[in-house]
Amino acid sequence: MAAGPPAQRRTEVARDGAQPLLSVRGLGIRFKTTQGIWQATRRIDFDIAPGERVGIVGESGCGKTITGLSILRLLPGNFAGLDGKILFDGTDLASCSARQMRAIRGKRIAMIFQEPMSALDPVFTVGHQIAETLRVHTDVSYEEARAKTLEMLRRVGIASPERRIDDYPHQLSGGMRQRVMIAASLICGPQLLIADEPTTALDVTVQAQILELLRDISETSKTALMLITHDLGVVAETCTRMITMYAGEVIEDATVDEALVRPLHPYTSGLLRSLPHLSPRHGRLPSIPGRVPSIAEMPAGCRFRARCAHAAEGCEAEQKLQDAGGGRKVRCWRFAELNLPGALHPPETPTAAKVATQ
Amino acid sequence: MTAASAEQRDEPIVSVRDLQVRFQTSDRRATVKAVDGVNFDVRRGETFGIIGESGSGKTTIGRALVFLLNPSAGAILHDGIDPMALSRREFQNHRRDYQIIFQDPNAALNPRMTILASVLEPLELAGVGSRIERERQAREALERVGLPQEFGERYPHQLSGGQKQRVVIARALTLKPKLIVCDEVVAALDMSIRGDVLNLFADLQRDLGLTYVFITHDLAVVSHISERVAVMYLGQFVELGPTEEVAERPLHPYTIALLSAEPRPLPSSMRQESRIVLQGEVPSPIDPPAGCRFRTRCPHAQPLCTERVPEWRELKPDHWVACHFADRPNYLPNVPERTP
Ligand SMILES: Nc1ncnc2c1ncn2[C@@H]1O[C@H](COP(=O)(O)OP(=O)(O)OP(=O)(O)O)[C@@H](O)[C@H]1O
Ligand SMILES: Nc1ncnc2c1ncn2[C@@H]1O[C@H](COP(=O)(O)OP(=O)(O)O)[C@@H](O)[C@H]1O
Ligand code: SF4
Ligand code: SF4
Ligand SMILES: [Mg+2]
Ligand SMILES: [Mg+2]
C-alpha cells in the first residue's frame, strides 16, 4: 500500500548539458480591457528539461495559468499580444503556424485543468473522447483506438475500465474524472504535460492518489511535467524544481529542496514562513504585509518593494532575473547579502522536525 | 436557568447530542444523511476544530449549531438551554450570541452597500441603541479587525479578499457574540494573507473571550488554531481529541490516512518515509456502508467491521474514537500491498 519514499523519488534530472525540451524567453502577455491594454505577465524566462517535473507556484492572479495557456496558444478572446519566444524542441510556438500548433497541441504537449468536468464533453462517453484524441493525431483504426484507450484507463488507475469506458462524464466521481482527463492527455504520449491546479478541486486523500499517478507517469514515460499550483506542499511532493511567480514575473527558480531550505527571494521566504504547517501551534503566524499590486497600478522597479522587509535604496531600479550560481535564478539584486529563512528557519525547527517524523 | 448561572457552573457553551440532519434529494426519492448521530461539547473560550473531506457534513453541523437549519433528530443546547423551547422573541435575541461566517466574503457582502452600511446592518435589524450609538459600534468593529476608518466609505469591489473577509468578521462582531462558527473562512484567501486573518481570529479570541467552532478541510489550519479537533467522515465523527494528540498520536485509520495524505512543504531529507494512499473515494451519504462507514476504504477492515457499527468511546482521557480495533497496539495486521 505504501508508495516508495518520495525522498528517493526526487531524483534530480541532469540539467547541465541536457538540451531543454521547452525554453521560454522574455514571454509577456497583454490583454485588451475597458481600461486599455493590460500587461498581465512580462519577462518570463524558464526552461524545462525532458522528463523534468517543474512546479510553477504563486498566488492567485500572478500569471501561472496564462503562462501555461500561452504555451499552447489557448489564450482568451481579449488577448492583445505576446512578446518573446516559446521554443519547444526547436519550434517557436509563439510564432509557428496554426497548423504546426495543432499538430503539437494534444499530441506532443497536453494540458489538464482544475475542473475536469468543464474539459470533458458531457454528451460523449469518456471512451469516445479519449479515442478521438488519438484518432485525430494518429492513423489508427477504431478497434486499435479503443484497445489503447482501455489500456490507458487501466494505467491511470480506473478499476474495471471495460465497465467505465462507455460511461458519460457525469457518471464518474471527481477523482475518476481527473483520471480520465489524465488518460486523455497522455493517450498520444506527449513529451510535456501542463497540469493547472489538477488537484485543487479534489479532497486531500484523492489528491494524494492523483499526485502519485502524475509522478509515476512522468517517471515511467519520461513525460516532462509543468505543474501549476498555489500549494507549496503539492510542489514539494511532486516536483524536482520550483519556479515562483509574483505579480506577472518569475522571481525565483531553484530545485525544490534549495528553494524550501534556502530561498533567495524575500517573497519566497515570506511565503514559506507564513504557512501554518511550520509554525508552532497557537503561535502567531508571520505574514507578508500588504497585498499584490494590481496590474493597473504596478510599481516601477521591484514589484515586491512595497511589501519587502529588505527594501533599500536601489530596489526602485528594474530587477533582472539574475544567475545566482548552481543553476539558480533570482529577481532581487540583494540576494547575496540577505540570509533569508526558509521552511526550516531555526526557531521553527523543533515543530518542523516533529511534523516530519510523526 | 439563565446564561450567567450556566457560565458559573462551567457548563459547555454548546452541547450536541445524537444530532441528525437529513435532506431530501431534489427528486425526493432518497434521503441524504448529512449528519448522522454526532455527540460533542464545545467548551467556553476554546477553538473547536472540525476537519473532514468535502461532503462529510461539516457545514451542515455548523448551520445546525447556529439554528440556520433544524436538526432532524437529537438536541443542541446553548449554555444548557434548548433554544427551540424559547419564545420567538427570546429566540431572536438569543441567536445574536451565536454567529456564523462562511468561506466566500463576496456572497456575504452586498456589492451596492458601503462597507460601513454592511457592518451597520445587523445592528439596525436588531434595533440596538440610537443611530449614533450604532455607528460608533460599527466603526469600533471595523477598527477591531484592523481596517482604517476610510474603508467604511468604500464598496466591496474596492477591497481585497482578505480585507473583505475582515469586514465580514467585523459584521459578525457588532452583535457581540459568544460563539462564532467559522466555516472555511480562510480557504478563499491567498496564502500570504491567510496568516494575517488567522492571527486576527486569535487576537479577537484573546481580547473578547470568544469561542470558535472552526470548520476546515485544511489540516494545517485546524492544527494551528484549535485546542481540540474532531475528524468527520460520512456524517459522523470518527475521532475527537486534543489537537496535539490527534495530530501526533492519531487513533483512527482514517485520521492516520488523512495526516499522511497532507502534502507538506518539506525538503526531501525531512519527508516521511512512506505514505498511506487510500483507495477510492468517499461513498454516498444516501446509502452509507453498513457497520463501520470507513470500511470500504480502510486498509485494516475485518469481517467484524461489516457486521457491527464501532462504538464511540473515550479510549484515552478526552480522546474519543470510533474503531473496533483502535485499542489494540499494532492492531493493524499486514497492510496489503497496493495493486498497481
Ligand atoms: N440542502 C441540501 N439538500 C440536499 N442535500 C444536502 C443539502 N445540504 C447538504 N446536503 C448534502 O449533505 C452532505 C453534507 O453536506 P455539507 O455541505 O455539510 O458538506 P461539507 O463537509 O461542508 O462539504 P464541503 O467541504 O464540500 O462544503 C452532502 O452529501 C451534501 O450533498
Ligand atoms: N482574459 C483576461 N482579461 C484581462 N486580464 C486577464 C485575463 N486573464 C487573466 N488576466 C489577468 O492576468 C493575470 C494572471 O492571470 P492568471 O494567469 O489567470 O493567474 P493565476 O492562474 O495565477 O491565478 C491576472 O492579473 C488576471 O487578472
Ligand atoms: S529588490 Fe529590494 S525590494 Fe525587491 S525583493 Fe529584493 S530587497 Fe526586496
Ligand atoms: S472499525 Fe474496522 S473498518 Fe472501521 S476504521 Fe476500524 S478497522 Fe477500519
Ligand atoms: Mg489559475
Ligand atoms: Mg462546507
Coordinates of C-alpha atoms and ligand atoms in Angstrom, one line a residue, chain B residues 252-253 292 294-295 298 300-302 305 310 322-325 331, ligand 4:
Chain B
H252 CA -8.4 6.1 13.8
P253 CA -7.2 4.7 10.5
C292 CA -18.2 0.9 10.0
F294 CA -15.0 3.8 6.6
R295 CA -14.6 0.0 6.0
C298 CA -10.0 1.1 5.4
H300 CA -7.4 -2.7 8.2
A301 CA -11.0 -3.7 7.7
Q302 CA -12.0 -7.1 9.2
C305 CA -16.3 -4.1 10.6
P310 CA -18.0 0.6 16.1
A322 CA -15.0 5.0 16.7
C323 CA -13.0 2.0 15.5
H324 CA -13.3 -1.6 16.7
F325 CA -9.5 -2.1 16.8
Y331 CA -3.9 -3.7 15.7
Ligands
SF4_4 S1 -13.8 -0.4 12.6 FE1 -12.7 -1.6 11.1 S2 -13.1 -0.6 9.1 FE2 -13.7 0.8 10.7 S3 -11.8 2.0 10.9 FE3 -11.7 0.4 12.5 S4 -10.5 -1.2 11.4 FE4 -11.2 0.2 9.8

